[in-house]
XYZ file of C-alpha atoms in Angstrom:
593
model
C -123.295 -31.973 47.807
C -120.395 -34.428 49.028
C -119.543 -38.011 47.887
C -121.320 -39.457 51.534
C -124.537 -37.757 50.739
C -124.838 -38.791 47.448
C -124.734 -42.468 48.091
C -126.501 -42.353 51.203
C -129.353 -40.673 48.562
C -128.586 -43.589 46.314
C -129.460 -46.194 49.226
C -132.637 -44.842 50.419
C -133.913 -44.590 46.763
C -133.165 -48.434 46.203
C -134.737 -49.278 49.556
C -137.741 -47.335 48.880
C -138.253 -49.269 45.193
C -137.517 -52.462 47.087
C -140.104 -51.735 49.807
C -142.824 -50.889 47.221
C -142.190 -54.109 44.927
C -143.010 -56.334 48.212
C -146.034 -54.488 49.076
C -146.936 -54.897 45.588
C -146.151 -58.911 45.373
C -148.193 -59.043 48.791
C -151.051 -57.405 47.249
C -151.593 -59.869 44.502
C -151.066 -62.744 46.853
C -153.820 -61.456 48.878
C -156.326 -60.736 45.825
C -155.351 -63.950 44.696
C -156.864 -65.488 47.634
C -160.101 -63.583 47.438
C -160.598 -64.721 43.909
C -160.229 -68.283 44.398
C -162.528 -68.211 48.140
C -165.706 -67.507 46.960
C -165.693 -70.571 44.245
C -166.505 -73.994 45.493
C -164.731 -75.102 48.509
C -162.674 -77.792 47.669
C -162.538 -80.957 49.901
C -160.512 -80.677 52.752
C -158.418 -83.893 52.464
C -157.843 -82.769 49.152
C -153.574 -82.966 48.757
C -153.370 -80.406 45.987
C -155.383 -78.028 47.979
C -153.603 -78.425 51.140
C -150.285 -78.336 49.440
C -151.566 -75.138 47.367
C -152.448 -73.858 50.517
C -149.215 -74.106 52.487
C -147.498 -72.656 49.721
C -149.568 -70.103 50.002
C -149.279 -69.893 53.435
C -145.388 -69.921 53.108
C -145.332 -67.548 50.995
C -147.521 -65.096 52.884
C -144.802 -65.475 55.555
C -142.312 -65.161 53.504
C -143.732 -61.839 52.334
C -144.426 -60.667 55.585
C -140.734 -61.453 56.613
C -140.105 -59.521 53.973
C -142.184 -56.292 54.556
C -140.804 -56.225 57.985
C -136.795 -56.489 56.598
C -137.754 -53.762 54.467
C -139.347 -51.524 57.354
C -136.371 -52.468 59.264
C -133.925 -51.123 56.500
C -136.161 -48.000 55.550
C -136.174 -47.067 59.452
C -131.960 -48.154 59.182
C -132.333 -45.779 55.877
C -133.929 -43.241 57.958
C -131.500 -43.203 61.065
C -128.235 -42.624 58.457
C -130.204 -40.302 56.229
C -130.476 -38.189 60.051
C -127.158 -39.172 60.714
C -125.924 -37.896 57.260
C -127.842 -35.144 57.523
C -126.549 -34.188 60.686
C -122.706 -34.807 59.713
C -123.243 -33.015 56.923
C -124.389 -29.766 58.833
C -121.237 -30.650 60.634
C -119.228 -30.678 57.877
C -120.948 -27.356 56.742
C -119.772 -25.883 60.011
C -116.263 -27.026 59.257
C -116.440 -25.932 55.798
C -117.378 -22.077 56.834
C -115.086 -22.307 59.574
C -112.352 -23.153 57.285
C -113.381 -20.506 55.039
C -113.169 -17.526 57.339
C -109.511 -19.134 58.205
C -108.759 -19.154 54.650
C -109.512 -15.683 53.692
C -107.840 -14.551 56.716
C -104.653 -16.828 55.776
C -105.538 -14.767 52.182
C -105.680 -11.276 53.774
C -101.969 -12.183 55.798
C -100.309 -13.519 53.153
C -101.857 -10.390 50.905
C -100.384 -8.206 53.502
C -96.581 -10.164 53.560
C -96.768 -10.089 49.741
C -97.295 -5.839 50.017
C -94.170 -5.970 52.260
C -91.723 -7.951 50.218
C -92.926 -6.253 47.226
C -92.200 -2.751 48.645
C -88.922 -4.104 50.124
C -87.974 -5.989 46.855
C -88.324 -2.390 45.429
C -86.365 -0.960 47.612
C -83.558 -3.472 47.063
C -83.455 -2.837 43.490
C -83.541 0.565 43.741
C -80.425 -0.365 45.468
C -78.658 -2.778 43.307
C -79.181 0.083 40.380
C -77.678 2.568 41.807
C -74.749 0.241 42.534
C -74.667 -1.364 39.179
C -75.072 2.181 37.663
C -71.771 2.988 39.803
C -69.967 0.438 38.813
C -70.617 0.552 35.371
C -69.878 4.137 35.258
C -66.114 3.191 37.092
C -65.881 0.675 34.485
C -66.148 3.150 31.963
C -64.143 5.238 33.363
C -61.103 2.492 33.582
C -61.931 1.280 29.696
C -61.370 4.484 28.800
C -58.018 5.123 30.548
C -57.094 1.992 28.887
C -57.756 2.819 25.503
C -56.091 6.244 26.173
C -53.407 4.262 26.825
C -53.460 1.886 23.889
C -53.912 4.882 21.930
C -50.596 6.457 23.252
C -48.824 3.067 23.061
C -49.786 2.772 19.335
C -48.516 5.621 18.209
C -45.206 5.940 19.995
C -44.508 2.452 18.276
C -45.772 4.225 15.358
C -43.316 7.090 15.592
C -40.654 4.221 16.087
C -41.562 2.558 13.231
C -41.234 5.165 11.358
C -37.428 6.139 12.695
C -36.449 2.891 11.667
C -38.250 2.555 8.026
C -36.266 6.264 7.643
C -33.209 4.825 9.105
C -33.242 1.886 6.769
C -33.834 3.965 3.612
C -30.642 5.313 4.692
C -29.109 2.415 4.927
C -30.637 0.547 1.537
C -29.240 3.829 -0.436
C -25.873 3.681 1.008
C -25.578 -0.104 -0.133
C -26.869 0.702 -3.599
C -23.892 3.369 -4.013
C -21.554 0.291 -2.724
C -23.180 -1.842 -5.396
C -23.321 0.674 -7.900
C -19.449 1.161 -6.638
C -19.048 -2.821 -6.429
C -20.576 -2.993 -10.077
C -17.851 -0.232 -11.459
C -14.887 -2.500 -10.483
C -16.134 -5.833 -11.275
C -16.409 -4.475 -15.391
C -13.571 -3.226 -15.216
C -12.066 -6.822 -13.242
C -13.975 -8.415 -16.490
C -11.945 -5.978 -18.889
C -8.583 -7.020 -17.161
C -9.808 -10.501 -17.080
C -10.660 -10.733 -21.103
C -6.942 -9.340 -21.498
C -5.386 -11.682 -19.598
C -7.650 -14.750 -21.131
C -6.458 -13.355 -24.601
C -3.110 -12.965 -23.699
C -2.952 -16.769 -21.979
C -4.771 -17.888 -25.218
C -1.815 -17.077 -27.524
C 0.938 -18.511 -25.126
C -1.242 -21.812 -25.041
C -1.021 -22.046 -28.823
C 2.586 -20.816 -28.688
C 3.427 -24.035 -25.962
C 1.237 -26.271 -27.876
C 3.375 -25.454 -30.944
C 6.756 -25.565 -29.083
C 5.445 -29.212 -27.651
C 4.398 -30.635 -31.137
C 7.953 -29.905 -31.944
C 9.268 -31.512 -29.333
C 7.469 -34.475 -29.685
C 8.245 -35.192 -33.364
C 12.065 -34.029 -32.724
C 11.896 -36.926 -29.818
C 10.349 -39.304 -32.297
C 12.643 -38.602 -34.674
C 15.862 -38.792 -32.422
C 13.799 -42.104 -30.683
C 12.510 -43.692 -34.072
C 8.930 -44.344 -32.416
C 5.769 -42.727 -32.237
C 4.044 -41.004 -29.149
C 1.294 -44.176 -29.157
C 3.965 -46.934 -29.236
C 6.351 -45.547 -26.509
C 3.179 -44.893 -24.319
C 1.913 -48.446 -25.114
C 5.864 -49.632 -24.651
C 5.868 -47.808 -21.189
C 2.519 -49.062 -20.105
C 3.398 -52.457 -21.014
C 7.227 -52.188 -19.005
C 5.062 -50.839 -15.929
C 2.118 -53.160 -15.790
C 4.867 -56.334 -16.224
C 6.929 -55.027 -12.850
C 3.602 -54.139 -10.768
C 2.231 -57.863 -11.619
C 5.778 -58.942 -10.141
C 6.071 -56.614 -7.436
C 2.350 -57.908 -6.859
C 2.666 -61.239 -6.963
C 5.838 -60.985 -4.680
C 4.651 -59.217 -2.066
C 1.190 -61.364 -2.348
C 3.344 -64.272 -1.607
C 5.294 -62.765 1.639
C 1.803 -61.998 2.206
C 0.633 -65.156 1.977
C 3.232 -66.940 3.441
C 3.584 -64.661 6.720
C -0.634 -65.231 6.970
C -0.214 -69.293 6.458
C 2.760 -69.806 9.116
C 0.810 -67.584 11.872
C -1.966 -69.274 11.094
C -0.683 -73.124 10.683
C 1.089 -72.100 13.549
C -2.133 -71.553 15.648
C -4.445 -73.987 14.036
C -1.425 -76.669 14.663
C -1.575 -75.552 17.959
C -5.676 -75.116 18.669
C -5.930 -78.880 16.650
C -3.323 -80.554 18.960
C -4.575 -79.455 22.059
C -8.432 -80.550 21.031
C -6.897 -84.102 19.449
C -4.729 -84.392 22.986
C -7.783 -83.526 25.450
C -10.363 -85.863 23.196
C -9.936 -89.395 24.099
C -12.571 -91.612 22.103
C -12.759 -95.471 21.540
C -12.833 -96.505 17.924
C -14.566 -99.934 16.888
C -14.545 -101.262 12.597
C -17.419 -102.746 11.784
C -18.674 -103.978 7.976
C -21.459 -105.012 6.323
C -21.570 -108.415 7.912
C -22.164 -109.858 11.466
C -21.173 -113.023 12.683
C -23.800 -115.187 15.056
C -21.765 -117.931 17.121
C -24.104 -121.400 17.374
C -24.069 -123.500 20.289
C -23.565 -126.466 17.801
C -23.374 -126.950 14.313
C -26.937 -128.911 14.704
C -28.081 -125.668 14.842
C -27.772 -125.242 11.631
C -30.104 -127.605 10.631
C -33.011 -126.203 12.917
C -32.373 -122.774 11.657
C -32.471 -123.958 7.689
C -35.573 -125.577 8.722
C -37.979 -128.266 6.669
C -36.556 -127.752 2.745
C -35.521 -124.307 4.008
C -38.672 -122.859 5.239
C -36.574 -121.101 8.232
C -34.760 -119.824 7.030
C -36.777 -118.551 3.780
C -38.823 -116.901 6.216
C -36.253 -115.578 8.379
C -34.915 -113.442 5.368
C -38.454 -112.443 4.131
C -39.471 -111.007 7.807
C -36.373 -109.183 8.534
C -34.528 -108.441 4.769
C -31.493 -110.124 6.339
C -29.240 -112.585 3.800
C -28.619 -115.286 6.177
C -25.390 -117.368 5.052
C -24.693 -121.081 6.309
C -21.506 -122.096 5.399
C -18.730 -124.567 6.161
C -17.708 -122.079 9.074
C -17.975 -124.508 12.422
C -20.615 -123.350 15.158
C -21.331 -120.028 13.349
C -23.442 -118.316 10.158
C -23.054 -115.089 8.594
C -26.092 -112.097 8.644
C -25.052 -109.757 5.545
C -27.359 -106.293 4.705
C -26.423 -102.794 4.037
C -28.876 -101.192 5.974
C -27.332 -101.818 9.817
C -29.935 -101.486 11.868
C -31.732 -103.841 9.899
C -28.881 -106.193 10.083
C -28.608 -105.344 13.831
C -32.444 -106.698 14.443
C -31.853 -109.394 12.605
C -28.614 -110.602 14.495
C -30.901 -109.994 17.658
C -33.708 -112.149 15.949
C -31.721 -115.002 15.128
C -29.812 -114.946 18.929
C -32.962 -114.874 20.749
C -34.569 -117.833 18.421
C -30.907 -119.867 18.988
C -31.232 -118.908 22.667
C -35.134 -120.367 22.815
C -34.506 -123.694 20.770
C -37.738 -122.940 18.777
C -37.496 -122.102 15.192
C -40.654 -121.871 12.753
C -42.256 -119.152 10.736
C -44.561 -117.477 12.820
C -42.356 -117.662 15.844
C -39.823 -115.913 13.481
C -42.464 -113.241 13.544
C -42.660 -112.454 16.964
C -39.255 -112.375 18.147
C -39.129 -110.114 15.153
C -40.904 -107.481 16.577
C -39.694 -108.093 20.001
C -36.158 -107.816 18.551
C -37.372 -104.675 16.424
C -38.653 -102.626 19.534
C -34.962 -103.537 21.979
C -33.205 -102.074 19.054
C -35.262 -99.009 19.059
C -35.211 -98.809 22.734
C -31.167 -99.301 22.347
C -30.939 -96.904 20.109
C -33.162 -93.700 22.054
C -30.906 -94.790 24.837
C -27.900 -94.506 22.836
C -29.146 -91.288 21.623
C -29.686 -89.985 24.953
C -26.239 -91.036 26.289
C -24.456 -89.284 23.479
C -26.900 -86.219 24.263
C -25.484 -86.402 28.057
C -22.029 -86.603 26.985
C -22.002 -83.874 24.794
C -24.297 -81.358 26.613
C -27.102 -81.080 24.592
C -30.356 -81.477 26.123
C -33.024 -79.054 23.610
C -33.302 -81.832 20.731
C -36.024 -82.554 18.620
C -37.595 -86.227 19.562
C -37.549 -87.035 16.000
C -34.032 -85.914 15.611
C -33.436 -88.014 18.693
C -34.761 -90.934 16.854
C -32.751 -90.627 13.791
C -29.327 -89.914 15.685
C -30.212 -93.641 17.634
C -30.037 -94.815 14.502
C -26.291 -93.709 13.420
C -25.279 -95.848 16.465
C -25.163 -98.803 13.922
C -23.921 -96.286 10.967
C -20.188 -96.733 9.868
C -18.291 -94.590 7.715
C -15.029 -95.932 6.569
C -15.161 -98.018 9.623
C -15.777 -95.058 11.985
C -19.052 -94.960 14.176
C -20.883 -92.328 13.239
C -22.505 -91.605 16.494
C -19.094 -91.504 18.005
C -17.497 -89.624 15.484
C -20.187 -87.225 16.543
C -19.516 -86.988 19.586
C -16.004 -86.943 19.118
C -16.581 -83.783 16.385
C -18.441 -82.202 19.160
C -16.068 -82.406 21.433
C -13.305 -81.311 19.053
C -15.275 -78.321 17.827
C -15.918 -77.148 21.772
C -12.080 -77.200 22.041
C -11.547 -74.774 19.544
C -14.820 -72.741 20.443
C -13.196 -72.335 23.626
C -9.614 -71.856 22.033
C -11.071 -68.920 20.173
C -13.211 -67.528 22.917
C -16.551 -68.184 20.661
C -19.747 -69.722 21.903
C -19.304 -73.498 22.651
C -22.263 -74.459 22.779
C -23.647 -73.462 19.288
C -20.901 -74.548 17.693
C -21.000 -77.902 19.566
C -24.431 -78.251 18.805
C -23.388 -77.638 14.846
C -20.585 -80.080 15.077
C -22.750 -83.111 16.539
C -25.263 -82.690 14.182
C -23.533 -82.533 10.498
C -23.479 -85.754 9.639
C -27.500 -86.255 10.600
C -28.266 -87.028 7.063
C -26.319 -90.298 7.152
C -29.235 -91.561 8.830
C -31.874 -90.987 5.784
C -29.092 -91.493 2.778
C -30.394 -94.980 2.018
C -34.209 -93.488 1.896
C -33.689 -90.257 0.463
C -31.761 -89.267 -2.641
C -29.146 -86.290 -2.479
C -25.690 -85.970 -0.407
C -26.281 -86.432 3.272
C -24.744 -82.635 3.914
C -28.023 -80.922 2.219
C -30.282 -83.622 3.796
C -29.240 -83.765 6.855
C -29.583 -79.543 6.546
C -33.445 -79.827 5.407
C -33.841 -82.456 8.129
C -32.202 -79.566 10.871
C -34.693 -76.730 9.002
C -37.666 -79.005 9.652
C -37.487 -79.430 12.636
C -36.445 -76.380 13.740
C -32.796 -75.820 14.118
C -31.574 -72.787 13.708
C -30.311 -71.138 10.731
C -26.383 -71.353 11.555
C -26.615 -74.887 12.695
C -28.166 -75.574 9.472
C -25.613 -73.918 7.198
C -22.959 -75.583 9.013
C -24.566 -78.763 8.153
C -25.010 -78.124 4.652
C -21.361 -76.374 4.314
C -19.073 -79.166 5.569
C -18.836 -81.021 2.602
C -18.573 -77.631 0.305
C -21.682 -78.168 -1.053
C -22.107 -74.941 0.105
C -19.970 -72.213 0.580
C -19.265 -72.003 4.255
C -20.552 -67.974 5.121
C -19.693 -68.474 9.024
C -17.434 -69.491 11.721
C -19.275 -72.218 13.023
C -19.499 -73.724 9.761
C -15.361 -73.442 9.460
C -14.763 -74.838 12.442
C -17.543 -77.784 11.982
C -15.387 -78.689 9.043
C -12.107 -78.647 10.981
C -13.703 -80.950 13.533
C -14.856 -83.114 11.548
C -11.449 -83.208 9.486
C -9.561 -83.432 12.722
C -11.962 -86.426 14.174
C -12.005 -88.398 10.048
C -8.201 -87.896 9.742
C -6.092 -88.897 13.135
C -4.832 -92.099 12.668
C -6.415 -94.795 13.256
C -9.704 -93.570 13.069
C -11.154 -94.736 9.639
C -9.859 -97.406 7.023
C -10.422 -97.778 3.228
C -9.503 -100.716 1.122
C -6.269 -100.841 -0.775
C -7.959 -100.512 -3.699
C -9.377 -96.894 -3.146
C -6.657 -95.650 -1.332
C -4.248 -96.971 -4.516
C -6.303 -95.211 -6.649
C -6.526 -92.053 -4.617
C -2.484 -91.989 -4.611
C -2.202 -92.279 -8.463
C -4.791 -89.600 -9.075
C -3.598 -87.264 -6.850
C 0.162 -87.732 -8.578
C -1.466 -87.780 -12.253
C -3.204 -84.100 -11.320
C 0.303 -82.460 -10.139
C 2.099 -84.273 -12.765
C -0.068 -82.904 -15.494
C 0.946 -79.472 -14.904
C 3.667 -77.887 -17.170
C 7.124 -77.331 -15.918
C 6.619 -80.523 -13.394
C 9.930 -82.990 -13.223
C 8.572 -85.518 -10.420
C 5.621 -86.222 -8.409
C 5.492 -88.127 -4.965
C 2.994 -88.947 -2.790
C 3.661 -89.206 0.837
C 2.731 -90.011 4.225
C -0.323 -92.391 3.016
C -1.034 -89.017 0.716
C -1.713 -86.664 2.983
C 1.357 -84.596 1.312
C 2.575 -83.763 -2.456
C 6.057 -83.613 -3.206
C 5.979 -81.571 -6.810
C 9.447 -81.522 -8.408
C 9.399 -78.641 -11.072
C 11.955 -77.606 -13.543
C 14.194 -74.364 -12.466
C 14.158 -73.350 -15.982
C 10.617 -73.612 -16.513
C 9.464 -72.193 -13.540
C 10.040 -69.400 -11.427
C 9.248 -68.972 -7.976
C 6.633 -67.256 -8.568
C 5.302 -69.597 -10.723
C 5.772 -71.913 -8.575
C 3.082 -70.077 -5.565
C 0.465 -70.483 -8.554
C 1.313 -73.986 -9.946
C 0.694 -75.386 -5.879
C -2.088 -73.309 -5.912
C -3.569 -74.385 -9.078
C -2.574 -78.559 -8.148
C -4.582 -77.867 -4.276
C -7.680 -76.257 -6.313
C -7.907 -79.231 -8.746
C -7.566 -81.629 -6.086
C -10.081 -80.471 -3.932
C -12.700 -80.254 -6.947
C -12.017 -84.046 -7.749
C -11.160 -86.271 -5.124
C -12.794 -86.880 -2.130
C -10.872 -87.622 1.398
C -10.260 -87.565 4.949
C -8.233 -84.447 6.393
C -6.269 -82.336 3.989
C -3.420 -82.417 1.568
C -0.244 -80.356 1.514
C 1.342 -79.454 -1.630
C 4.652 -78.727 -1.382
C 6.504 -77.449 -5.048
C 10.144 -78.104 -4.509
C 12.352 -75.826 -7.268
C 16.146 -76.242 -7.440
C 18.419 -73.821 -9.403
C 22.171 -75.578 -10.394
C 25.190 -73.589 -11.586
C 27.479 -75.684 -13.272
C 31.062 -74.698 -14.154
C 34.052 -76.362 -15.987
C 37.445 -75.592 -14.572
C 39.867 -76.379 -17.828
């Protein structure tokens, strides 16, 4: 039975259980009625009865509607249970007819199957006999092969054999040459224990003959073996200390005049092609007043001015006797320089009090530190360095109001740099490291009032910090000899700056110093033994040692210069350099009677 038949089954069942439950209901509505009609008729007006009685009524209808719905749908069930019916006898048709189709698909495919089978055995039968053929061909070539193999094998066999018999021949011939070898080499051994013996007794006979020798030469000589040796030693080591000492001086000498020669020449042609301004300044400026009223304004109300003047800048203002002008004295210039600013822009404006002190302060405070970036950056320009550190930058401003025996620093800088590119150049090095090296070695002069230490190994820690590299930092830190100078650029940082400190006119020192400079530098040479005179000359750039002929030699006198230039660069501190010259004079003196 299908799916369709089974639910139209389904349907008619429910229709006929729905069709019997109304006939049912109708029946009790109907006995119902019967029961309550023979009873006392109730009054016809009566609203109860009529309304019981159209209820009734409706639902009489209501059930009849209903009966007829359900004959309609059992005669609806009826007309698809006949159509069912008849599609399924259809379908029944189909089914057989698809049946006989299918068993004679069956039987075809039955008969195909017989076919391929018998051909498929056919084919195989095939494909043996082939793979029996060309097994049996492989066989047949496998075993060639090994026949071959076999053949190979023992041909190499028969070869190794030849040569395993050939070198058994061989191997017994060498041991008869060893056995021979063995024969000659004792008897070698016997000759060579003769000949050992026999050069054993004429050792003991020479070392006899010698001992007699010796102690016949010590007695003919009156000294022993040890002392002439010692004697001889002595003689020898005195003449190779001379010859030594002699030919270190030519050596010496030959090495200073070529070199003088072309460091004269190298430092002449940088001092000629470096043309540089020089300006002296001290530890004092001088303001020029409009009036000597002035004075009075600046002082102030019982000195307030002026009190605060030298509280808000650290400035010693002094008011003296000098018409139209005071003094500003501090050590620290740029400090004295904002000051000096701070007092000419308060003479300039007419209006002096405390707290307008304060603010041209600071306006005065940031022109100098705009004056000296700029200053900076113009010596930057002129030398050709443009890679600097801001910071660096900063600090170098600030040498612009440095002085060193009168010198600039920031232009003795530049100046150094300049120098020490002239001899880069000279000697075919790399100017612009060692310019670089050269314009930055005196750096620490800007931090020597702040931090404690020579300015040569500050300004070197300042370079490291920020970078610098490592030669331009030893040349900062060797150009004093605070450090021994390891490079090139560090020698010729210390040139340049010696060739920039020490042409004239450059820097100035009181009479006092330079007095005592000149009678230390003669008390060092004149301490030495063996010196006559001492004299200081050319403002004491050079030594003039007299020495005793009879005291010293002339080799002693190499070492005594030596000795007075070591001692005086240890001790005293100056521009340039010093020669030392020894001057020794031999007299021969003869009477004519």
């Amino acid at each position: 039975m299908t799916g369709f038949q089974i639910a139209l089954t389904v349907a008619m069942t429910v229709l006929g259980v729905v069709v019997v439950v109304v006939l049912f209901a109708a029946l009790k509505v109907i006995r119902r009625l019967g029961v309550s009609a023979p009873g006392v008729a109730p009054a016809a007006d009566d609203p109860a009865f009529l309304a019981e009685k159209d209820r009734q009524e409706h639902s009489l209808a209501s059930l009849r509607t209903a009966a007829e719905d359900a004959t309609a749908a059992v005669d609806e069930a009826r007309a698809a249970a006949a159509a069912a019916r008849t599609e399924a006898a259809a379908a029944k048709a189909e089914a057989s007819s698809a049946r006989s189709e299918a068993r004679r698909i069956l039987d075809g495919a039955r008969a195909e199957a017989d076919s391929l089978l018998e051909r498929a055995h056919r084919q195989a039968e095939t494909d043996a006999e082939q793979a029996r053929a060309a097994a049996r061909r492989a066989g047949e070539r496998e075993v060639n092969q090994l026949t071959a193999v076999a053949k190979e094998q023992s041909q190499d066999a028969e070869r190794r054999q030849r040569r395993l018999d050939e070198r058994e021949r061989l191997l017994a011939e060498e041991a008869e040459r060893l056995a021979e070898r063995d024969r000659r080499i004792s008897s070698t051994e016997t000759d060579l224990l003769e000949r050992e013996a026999s050069f054993s007794r004429r050792e003991a006979e020479l070392a006899e003959g010698e001992e007699r020798h010796r102690e016949e030469l010590e007695r003919i000589a009156g000294l022993t073996a040890d002392a002439a040796r010692i004697e001889v030693v002595e003689t020898i080591e005195g003449q190779a200390k001379r010859e030594a000492a002699l030919l270190v001086r030519d050596i010496e000498n030959d090495a200073r005049n070529t070199a003088e020669q072309r460091a004269r020449h190298i430092v002449v042609d940088a001092i000629q092609r470096v043309a540089s301004e020089q300006t002296a300044e001290s530890v004092v400026s001088v303001l020029h007043l409009p009036s000597d009223e002035m004075k009075g304004r600046i002082i102030g109300r019982e000195g307030r001015n002026i009190r605060a003047f030298e509280s808000t800048t650290g400035v010693n203002l002094i008011i003296d006797d000098t018409p139209e002008a005071v003094l500003l004295s501090c050590f620290d210039p740029v400090r004295r320089e904002i000051g000096r600013l701070t007092l000419e822009k308060l003479v300039l404006d007419g209006r002096i009090h405390p707290h307008r002190i304060e603010e041209v302060f600071e306006q005065a405070k940031h022109e100098v530190e705009r004056l000296c970036h700029r200053a900076a950056e113009d010596a930057l320009v002129e030398v050709g360095i443009t890679d600097l550190h801001p910071e660096l930058m900063t600090l170098l401003g600030r040498l612009r109001y440095r002085t060193s025996y009168g010198q600039n620093v920031l232009k003795h800088l530049v100046e150094t740099a300049h120098i020490a590119g002239i001899m880069a150049a000279e000697l075919r090095l790399d100017p612009a490291l060692i310019k670089r090296c050269a314009f930055l070695h005196d750096i620490g002069k800007a931090l020597t009032h702040e931090v404690e230490g020579s300015h040569a190994l500050i300004g070197a820690d300042v370079a490291r910090k920020y970078g610098e590299h490592d030669e331009v930092v030893h040349a900062i830190e060797a150009h004093h000899n605070e450090v021994l100078p390891q490079t090139i650029e560090a020698v010729l940082t210390q040139a340049s700056d010696a060739c920039s400190g020490g042409r004239p006119g450059a820097r100035r020192e009181s009479l006092e110093a330079y007095v005592k400079r000149l009678e230390r530098i003669e008390e060092i040479a004149g301490g030495k033994s063996g010196v006559e005179k001492v004299f200081a000359m050319q403002a004491g750039r050079e030594i003039r040692v007299m020495v005793r002929p009879d005291d010293v030699d002339d080799i002693g006198a190499a070492v005594l210069a030596r000795d007075v230039a070591k001692q005086i660069e240890e001790e005293l501190t100056y521009p340039g350099q010093i020669r030392v010259t020894v001057v020794r004079e031999s007299r021969v003196t003869e009477i004519a009677r």
